PDB file of C-alpha atoms in Angstrom:
ATOM      1  CA  UNK A 191     -61.930  23.616 -43.642  1.00 59.00           C
ATOM      2  CA  UNK A 192     -64.042  27.109 -43.640  1.00 69.00           C
ATOM      3  CA  UNK A 193     -61.564  29.640 -44.511  1.00 81.00           C
ATOM      4  CA  UNK A 194     -62.633  32.603 -41.845  1.00 94.00           C
ATOM      5  CA  UNK A 195     -63.177  35.980 -42.295  1.00 95.00           C
ATOM      6  CA  UNK A 196     -61.634  38.445 -39.324  1.00 96.00           C
ATOM      7  CA  UNK A 197     -63.685  42.010 -38.333  1.00 93.00           C
ATOM      8  CA  UNK A 198     -63.226  44.428 -36.001  1.00 93.00           C
ATOM      9  CA  UNK A 199     -62.837  41.526 -32.609  1.00 96.00           C
ATOM     10  CA  UNK A 200     -59.840  40.478 -31.897  1.00 97.00           C
ATOM     11  CA  UNK A 201     -59.619  37.201 -32.433  1.00 97.00           C
ATOM     12  CA  UNK A 202     -58.335  33.718 -34.183  1.00 97.00           C
ATOM     13  CA  UNK A 203     -60.367  30.548 -34.712  1.00 96.00           C
ATOM     14  CA  UNK A 204     -58.859  27.687 -33.394  1.00 96.00           C
ATOM     15  CA  UNK A 205     -55.941  26.534 -35.189  1.00 97.00           C
ATOM     16  CA  UNK A 206     -56.984  23.208 -35.842  1.00 96.00           C
ATOM     17  CA  UNK A 207     -59.524  24.018 -37.987  1.00 96.00           C
ATOM     18  CA  UNK A 208     -56.660  25.438 -40.731  1.00 96.00           C
ATOM     19  CA  UNK A 209     -56.120  24.468 -44.872  1.00 95.00           C
ATOM     20  CA  UNK A 210     -53.996  21.803 -44.483  1.00 94.00           C
ATOM     21  CA  UNK A 211     -51.283  24.367 -46.782  1.00 94.00           C
ATOM     22  CA  UNK A 212     -52.134  26.363 -42.466  1.00 96.00           C
ATOM     23  CA  UNK A 213     -54.026  28.900 -44.201  1.00 96.00           C
ATOM     24  CA  UNK A 214     -56.570  30.653 -41.298  1.00 97.00           C
ATOM     25  CA  UNK A 215     -58.258  33.328 -42.042  1.00 97.00           C
ATOM     26  CA  UNK A 216     -57.844  36.293 -43.956  1.00 96.00           C
ATOM     27  CA  UNK A 217     -58.550  40.140 -42.820  1.00 95.00           C
ATOM     28  CA  UNK A 218     -58.480  41.836 -39.745  1.00 95.00           C
ATOM     29  CA  UNK A 219     -55.368  44.061 -39.027  1.00 96.00           C
ATOM     30  CA  UNK A 220     -52.418  44.352 -38.579  1.00 96.00           C
ATOM     31  CA  UNK A 221     -52.900  46.045 -34.506  1.00 97.00           C
ATOM     32  CA  UNK A 222     -50.448  45.968 -31.214  1.00 98.00           C
ATOM     33  CA  UNK A 223     -53.671  43.227 -29.640  1.00 98.00           C
ATOM     34  CA  UNK A 224     -53.779  41.178 -33.020  1.00 98.00           C
ATOM     35  CA  UNK A 225     -50.203  40.776 -33.578  1.00 98.00           C
ATOM     36  CA  UNK A 226     -49.403  39.765 -29.848  1.00 98.00           C
ATOM     37  CA  UNK A 227     -52.358  37.361 -29.136  1.00 98.00           C
ATOM     38  CA  UNK A 228     -51.909  35.782 -32.842  1.00 98.00           C
ATOM     39  CA  UNK A 229     -47.661  34.887 -32.104  1.00 98.00           C
ATOM     40  CA  UNK A 230     -49.556  33.828 -28.586  1.00 98.00           C
ATOM     41  CA  UNK A 231     -51.437  31.025 -30.154  1.00 98.00           C
ATOM     42  CA  UNK A 232     -48.914  30.382 -33.010  1.00 98.00           C
ATOM     43  CA  UNK A 233     -50.345  32.670 -35.483  1.00 98.00           C
ATOM     44  CA  UNK A 234     -48.678  34.682 -38.532  1.00 97.00           C
ATOM     45  CA  UNK A 235     -49.533  36.803 -40.659  1.00 96.00           C
ATOM     46  CA  UNK A 236     -48.546  37.032 -44.486  1.00 91.00           C
ATOM     47  CA  UNK A 237     -49.849  39.742 -46.963  1.00 83.00           C
ATOM     48  CA  UNK A 238     -51.127  38.351 -50.657  1.00 76.00           C
ATOM     49  CA  UNK A 239     -51.222  41.344 -52.498  1.00 76.00           C
ATOM     50  CA  UNK A 240     -53.544  43.594 -50.303  1.00 81.00           C
ATOM     51  CA  UNK A 241     -55.325  40.954 -48.142  1.00 87.00           C
ATOM     52  CA  UNK A 242     -53.692  40.114 -45.010  1.00 94.00           C
ATOM     53  CA  UNK A 243     -53.288  36.128 -44.436  1.00 96.00           C
ATOM     54  CA  UNK A 244     -53.106  34.424 -40.853  1.00 97.00           C
ATOM     55  CA  UNK A 245     -51.725  30.764 -40.962  1.00 97.00           C
ATOM     56  CA  UNK A 246     -51.379  28.682 -38.692  1.00 98.00           C
ATOM     57  CA  UNK A 247     -49.178  25.297 -40.954  1.00 97.00           C
ATOM     58  CA  UNK A 248     -48.718  21.539 -40.025  1.00 97.00           C
ATOM     59  CA  UNK A 249     -46.305  20.947 -39.579  1.00 97.00           C
ATOM     60  CA  UNK A 250     -44.417  23.184 -37.862  1.00 98.00           C
ATOM     61  CA  UNK A 251     -40.794  24.212 -38.903  1.00 98.00           C
ATOM     62  CA  UNK A 252     -38.725  24.844 -35.165  1.00 98.00           C
ATOM     63  CA  UNK A 253     -35.175  25.474 -33.433  1.00 98.00           C
ATOM     64  CA  UNK A 254     -33.993  24.777 -30.119  1.00 97.00           C
ATOM     65  CA  UNK A 255     -30.727  25.940 -28.758  1.00 96.00           C
ATOM     66  CA  UNK A 256     -29.260  22.938 -28.390  1.00 94.00           C
ATOM     67  CA  UNK A 257     -29.888  21.289 -31.381  1.00 95.00           C
ATOM     68  CA  UNK A 258     -28.622  23.848 -33.453  1.00 98.00           C
ATOM     69  CA  UNK A 259     -25.657  22.951 -35.747  1.00 97.00           C
ATOM     70  CA  UNK A 260     -23.107  24.669 -36.825  1.00 97.00           C
ATOM     71  CA  UNK A 261     -20.035  24.158 -39.565  1.00 97.00           C
ATOM     72  CA  UNK A 262     -16.368  24.265 -39.238  1.00 97.00           C
ATOM     73  CA  UNK A 263     -16.340  26.915 -41.771  1.00 96.00           C
ATOM     74  CA  UNK A 264     -19.025  28.732 -39.742  1.00 97.00           C
ATOM     75  CA  UNK A 265     -16.553  28.313 -36.727  1.00 98.00           C
ATOM     76  CA  UNK A 266     -13.952  29.648 -37.500  1.00 98.00           C
ATOM     77  CA  UNK A 267     -15.665  32.662 -39.182  1.00 98.00           C
ATOM     78  CA  UNK A 268     -16.377  33.094 -35.421  1.00 98.00           C
ATOM     79  CA  UNK A 269     -13.054  32.379 -34.414  1.00 97.00           C
ATOM     80  CA  UNK A 270     -11.673  34.915 -36.862  1.00 97.00           C
ATOM     81  CA  UNK A 271     -14.404  37.769 -35.713  1.00 97.00           C
ATOM     82  CA  UNK A 272     -15.143  37.745 -39.477  1.00 97.00           C
ATOM     83  CA  UNK A 273     -18.705  40.346 -38.157  1.00 98.00           C
ATOM     84  CA  UNK A 274     -19.493  42.396 -35.575  1.00 98.00           C
ATOM     85  CA  UNK A 275     -23.075  41.442 -34.202  1.00 98.00           C
ATOM     86  CA  UNK A 276     -25.420  43.414 -32.496  1.00 98.00           C
ATOM     87  CA  UNK A 277     -28.955  43.462 -31.108  1.00 98.00           C
ATOM     88  CA  UNK A 278     -31.699  46.348 -32.357  1.00 98.00           C
ATOM     89  CA  UNK A 279     -29.232  48.673 -32.725  1.00 98.00           C
ATOM     90  CA  UNK A 280     -30.127  48.851 -36.308  1.00 98.00           C
ATOM     91  CA  UNK A 281     -34.105  47.602 -36.354  1.00 98.00           C
ATOM     92  CA  UNK A 282     -35.586  49.879 -39.159  1.00 97.00           C
ATOM     93  CA  UNK A 283     -32.532  49.728 -41.394  1.00 98.00           C
ATOM     94  CA  UNK A 284     -32.794  44.944 -41.137  1.00 98.00           C
ATOM     95  CA  UNK A 285     -36.687  45.842 -41.776  1.00 97.00           C
ATOM     96  CA  UNK A 286     -35.364  47.856 -44.930  1.00 96.00           C
ATOM     97  CA  UNK A 287     -33.349  45.324 -46.145  1.00 96.00           C
ATOM     98  CA  UNK A 288     -35.301  41.765 -45.339  1.00 95.00           C
ATOM     99  CA  UNK A 289     -38.016  44.075 -47.167  1.00 91.00           C
ATOM    100  CA  UNK A 290     -35.755  44.955 -50.438  1.00 88.00           C
ATOM    101  CA  UNK A 291     -33.862  41.374 -50.642  1.00 77.00           C
ATOM    102  CA  UNK A 292     -33.739  39.865 -53.992  1.00 64.00           C
ATOM    103  CA  UNK A 293     -35.150  36.908 -53.312  1.00 50.00           C
ATOM    104  CA  UNK A 294     -34.355  33.660 -55.209  1.00 50.00           C
ATOM    105  CA  UNK A 295     -37.615  32.340 -56.756  1.00 46.00           C
ATOM    106  CA  UNK A 296     -39.753  35.680 -55.458  1.00 46.00           C
ATOM    107  CA  UNK A 297     -41.496  38.218 -57.878  1.00 43.00           C
ATOM    108  CA  UNK A 298     -41.865  40.371 -54.363  1.00 47.00           C
ATOM    109  CA  UNK A 299     -42.100  40.526 -51.121  1.00 62.00           C
ATOM    110  CA  UNK A 300     -44.764  40.170 -47.710  1.00 75.00           C
ATOM    111  CA  UNK A 301     -43.330  42.989 -46.109  1.00 90.00           C
ATOM    112  CA  UNK A 302     -45.978  45.618 -47.270  1.00 90.00           C
ATOM    113  CA  UNK A 303     -45.315  49.274 -45.252  1.00 91.00           C
ATOM    114  CA  UNK A 304     -47.508  48.059 -43.577  1.00 93.00           C
ATOM    115  CA  UNK A 305     -46.359  45.404 -41.704  1.00 95.00           C
ATOM    116  CA  UNK A 306     -42.892  47.251 -41.445  1.00 96.00           C
ATOM    117  CA  UNK A 307     -45.029  50.606 -39.061  1.00 97.00           C
ATOM    118  CA  UNK A 308     -47.187  46.950 -37.457  1.00 97.00           C
ATOM    119  CA  UNK A 309     -44.258  45.655 -36.239  1.00 98.00           C
ATOM    120  CA  UNK A 310     -42.057  48.654 -35.919  1.00 98.00           C
ATOM    121  CA  UNK A 311     -44.413  49.941 -33.239  1.00 98.00           C
ATOM    122  CA  UNK A 312     -44.007  45.732 -31.867  1.00 98.00           C
ATOM    123  CA  UNK A 313     -39.990  47.237 -31.340  1.00 98.00           C
ATOM    124  CA  UNK A 314     -40.559  50.665 -29.696  1.00 98.00           C
ATOM    125  CA  UNK A 315     -42.615  47.904 -26.908  1.00 98.00           C
ATOM    126  CA  UNK A 316     -39.930  46.109 -26.567  1.00 98.00           C
ATOM    127  CA  UNK A 317     -41.478  42.977 -28.070  1.00 98.00           C
ATOM    128  CA  UNK A 318     -39.971  42.594 -31.840  1.00 98.00           C
ATOM    129  CA  UNK A 319     -36.074  42.503 -31.682  1.00 98.00           C
ATOM    130  CA  UNK A 320     -33.224  42.730 -34.678  1.00 98.00           C
ATOM    131  CA  UNK A 321     -30.250  40.837 -34.617  1.00 98.00           C
ATOM    132  CA  UNK A 322     -27.458  43.368 -37.252  1.00 98.00           C
ATOM    133  CA  UNK A 323     -23.593  42.163 -38.312  1.00 98.00           C
ATOM    134  CA  UNK A 324     -21.537  44.728 -39.741  1.00 98.00           C
ATOM    135  CA  UNK A 325     -18.385  44.441 -41.984  1.00 98.00           C
ATOM    136  CA  UNK A 326     -16.848  47.494 -42.003  1.00 96.00           C
ATOM    137  CA  UNK A 327     -19.231  49.153 -40.054  1.00 97.00           C
ATOM    138  CA  UNK A 328     -21.340  48.305 -42.906  1.00 98.00           C
ATOM    139  CA  UNK A 329     -24.656  46.287 -42.646  1.00 98.00           C
ATOM    140  CA  UNK A 330     -24.042  43.663 -43.862  1.00 98.00           C
ATOM    141  CA  UNK A 331     -27.065  40.884 -42.385  1.00 98.00           C
ATOM    142  CA  UNK A 332     -29.760  40.416 -39.715  1.00 98.00           C
ATOM    143  CA  UNK A 333     -33.076  39.502 -38.779  1.00 98.00           C
ATOM    144  CA  UNK A 334     -35.934  40.363 -36.902  1.00 98.00           C
ATOM    145  CA  UNK A 335     -38.835  38.729 -35.021  1.00 98.00           C
ATOM    146  CA  UNK A 336     -41.165  38.777 -32.597  1.00 98.00           C
ATOM    147  CA  UNK A 337     -39.811  38.265 -28.180  1.00 98.00           C
ATOM    148  CA  UNK A 338     -42.348  36.871 -26.051  1.00 98.00           C
ATOM    149  CA  UNK A 339     -41.720  34.514 -22.904  1.00 98.00           C
ATOM    150  CA  UNK A 340     -39.461  31.862 -24.128  1.00 98.00           C
ATOM    151  CA  UNK A 341     -40.298  32.110 -27.057  1.00 98.00           C
ATOM    152  CA  UNK A 342     -38.425  33.779 -30.164  1.00 98.00           C
ATOM    153  CA  UNK A 343     -40.891  33.921 -33.234  1.00 98.00           C
ATOM    154  CA  UNK A 344     -38.279  34.579 -36.107  1.00 97.00           C
ATOM    155  CA  UNK A 345     -39.592  36.198 -39.317  1.00 96.00           C
ATOM    156  CA  UNK A 346     -37.181  37.439 -41.788  1.00 95.00           C
ATOM    157  CA  UNK A 347     -33.351  37.238 -42.501  1.00 95.00           C
ATOM    158  CA  UNK A 348     -30.886  39.086 -45.119  1.00 96.00           C
ATOM    159  CA  UNK A 349     -27.609  38.900 -46.075  1.00 96.00           C
ATOM    160  CA  UNK A 350     -25.903  40.912 -48.441  1.00 96.00           C
ATOM    161  CA  UNK A 351     -22.338  39.162 -48.099  1.00 97.00           C
ATOM    162  CA  UNK A 352     -21.986  35.523 -48.422  1.00 96.00           C
ATOM    163  CA  UNK A 353     -22.000  34.277 -44.900  1.00 96.00           C
ATOM    164  CA  UNK A 354     -23.568  37.340 -43.072  1.00 97.00           C
ATOM    165  CA  UNK A 355     -27.486  36.053 -42.406  1.00 96.00           C
ATOM    166  CA  UNK A 356     -25.901  32.009 -40.332  1.00 97.00           C
ATOM    167  CA  UNK A 357     -22.972  34.718 -38.323  1.00 98.00           C
ATOM    168  CA  UNK A 358     -26.492  36.323 -37.101  1.00 98.00           C
ATOM    169  CA  UNK A 359     -29.218  33.879 -36.553  1.00 98.00           C
ATOM    170  CA  UNK A 360     -25.536  31.454 -34.503  1.00 98.00           C
ATOM    171  CA  UNK A 361     -24.750  34.431 -32.885  1.00 98.00           C
ATOM    172  CA  UNK A 362     -28.939  35.929 -31.271  1.00 98.00           C
ATOM    173  CA  UNK A 363     -29.411  31.907 -30.896  1.00 98.00           C
ATOM    174  CA  UNK A 364     -26.196  31.364 -28.852  1.00 98.00           C
ATOM    175  CA  UNK A 365     -27.439  35.348 -26.392  1.00 98.00           C
ATOM    176  CA  UNK A 366     -30.950  33.709 -26.329  1.00 98.00           C
ATOM    177  CA  UNK A 367     -30.032  30.000 -24.832  1.00 97.00           C
ATOM    178  CA  UNK A 368     -28.214  32.521 -21.577  1.00 97.00           C
ATOM    179  CA  UNK A 369     -32.000  34.459 -21.405  1.00 97.00           C
ATOM    180  CA  UNK A 370     -33.303  31.023 -20.936  1.00 97.00           C
ATOM    181  CA  UNK A 371     -35.320  31.186 -24.541  1.00 98.00           C
ATOM    182  CA  UNK A 372     -35.880  27.593 -25.307  1.00 98.00           C
ATOM    183  CA  UNK A 373     -37.984  27.893 -28.372  1.00 98.00           C
ATOM    184  CA  UNK A 374     -37.299  29.572 -32.155  1.00 98.00           C
ATOM    185  CA  UNK A 375     -40.300  29.573 -34.063  1.00 98.00           C
ATOM    186  CA  UNK A 376     -38.860  29.294 -37.888  1.00 97.00           C
ATOM    187  CA  UNK A 377     -42.479  28.811 -39.202  1.00 94.00           C
ATOM    188  CA  UNK A 378     -41.863  27.206 -42.761  1.00 91.00           C
ATOM    189  CA  UNK A 379     -39.585  25.450 -43.466  1.00 93.00           C
ATOM    190  CA  UNK A 380     -35.816  26.473 -45.294  1.00 92.00           C
ATOM    191  CA  UNK A 381     -32.806  24.728 -46.770  1.00 93.00           C
ATOM    192  CA  UNK A 382     -31.235  27.784 -44.705  1.00 90.00           C
ATOM    193  CA  UNK A 383     -32.812  27.170 -41.939  1.00 94.00           C
ATOM    194  CA  UNK A 384     -31.865  23.072 -41.503  1.00 96.00           C
ATOM    195  CA  UNK A 385     -28.348  23.503 -42.352  1.00 95.00           C
ATOM    196  CA  UNK A 386     -28.636  25.258 -38.688  1.00 96.00           C
ATOM    197  CA  UNK A 387     -30.595  22.135 -37.720  1.00 97.00           C
ATOM    198  CA  UNK A 388     -34.724  23.655 -37.766  1.00 97.00           C
ATOM    199  CA  UNK A 389     -36.538  20.385 -37.840  1.00 97.00           C
ATOM    200  CA  UNK A 390     -41.074  20.040 -37.905  1.00 98.00           C
ATOM    201  CA  UNK A 391     -42.808  19.382 -35.648  1.00 98.00           C
ATOM    202  CA  UNK A 392     -46.370  18.595 -35.015  1.00 98.00           C
ATOM    203  CA  UNK A 393     -48.304  22.019 -34.907  1.00 98.00           C
ATOM    204  CA  UNK A 394     -50.252  20.254 -31.227  1.00 98.00           C
ATOM    205  CA  UNK A 395     -46.790  19.979 -30.115  1.00 98.00           C
ATOM    206  CA  UNK A 396     -46.377  24.006 -31.088  1.00 98.00           C
ATOM    207  CA  UNK A 397     -49.524  24.825 -29.594  1.00 98.00           C
ATOM    208  CA  UNK A 398     -48.728  23.340 -26.316  1.00 98.00           C
ATOM    209  CA  UNK A 399     -44.888  24.647 -26.166  1.00 98.00           C
ATOM    210  CA  UNK A 400     -46.178  28.019 -26.545  1.00 98.00           C
ATOM    211  CA  UNK A 401     -48.729  27.233 -23.636  1.00 98.00           C
ATOM    212  CA  UNK A 402     -46.152  26.258 -21.109  1.00 98.00           C
ATOM    213  CA  UNK A 403     -43.196  29.417 -22.390  1.00 98.00           C
ATOM    214  CA  UNK A 404     -45.384  32.128 -23.156  1.00 98.00           C
ATOM    215  CA  UNK A 405     -46.420  33.238 -19.171  1.00 92.00           C
TER     216      UNK A 405
END
């Protein structure tokens, strides 16, 4: 398959033309218009050095509120109210922590200054959201992503203490369920999210769901 180079025109090639690993295009920018179009079409950005790469993997890793798994140990933490949960109280701090947290097997992060600026703009416009958990008034875990229609596109999460990111994720999924969100995009496989009930579905099915769930 050819690799598409994007220019100033805000358009993406059909997702079925992506490489086997999901890579669809390179270039373009992180303008609000381009990012929103990308998510609507099931595409997300990832930096490689100075280059913006655009991806749409097949299969796609997703979770639904109905299939969320909460372990006995996590249920105990919720029973004890081990953490304080908030939303959109510390978006900048969440993305900063996602940017700087050490991750096993990774030498760096895809969250560049340009990414931080772009998603902060989306947050001000009401599209990007954060979920936070606190311990003794200190931010110890959280996540952020994009909300469109009845879909939440998860971008990144962090944890400074054991189970903090799981607590944030489970709490936020419960909240999204109350708001009738029916699909949470996890993008690519991780054991962490699989343990919470995430699973792979064909890309065609994922794109069909986006068409149904985003006005």
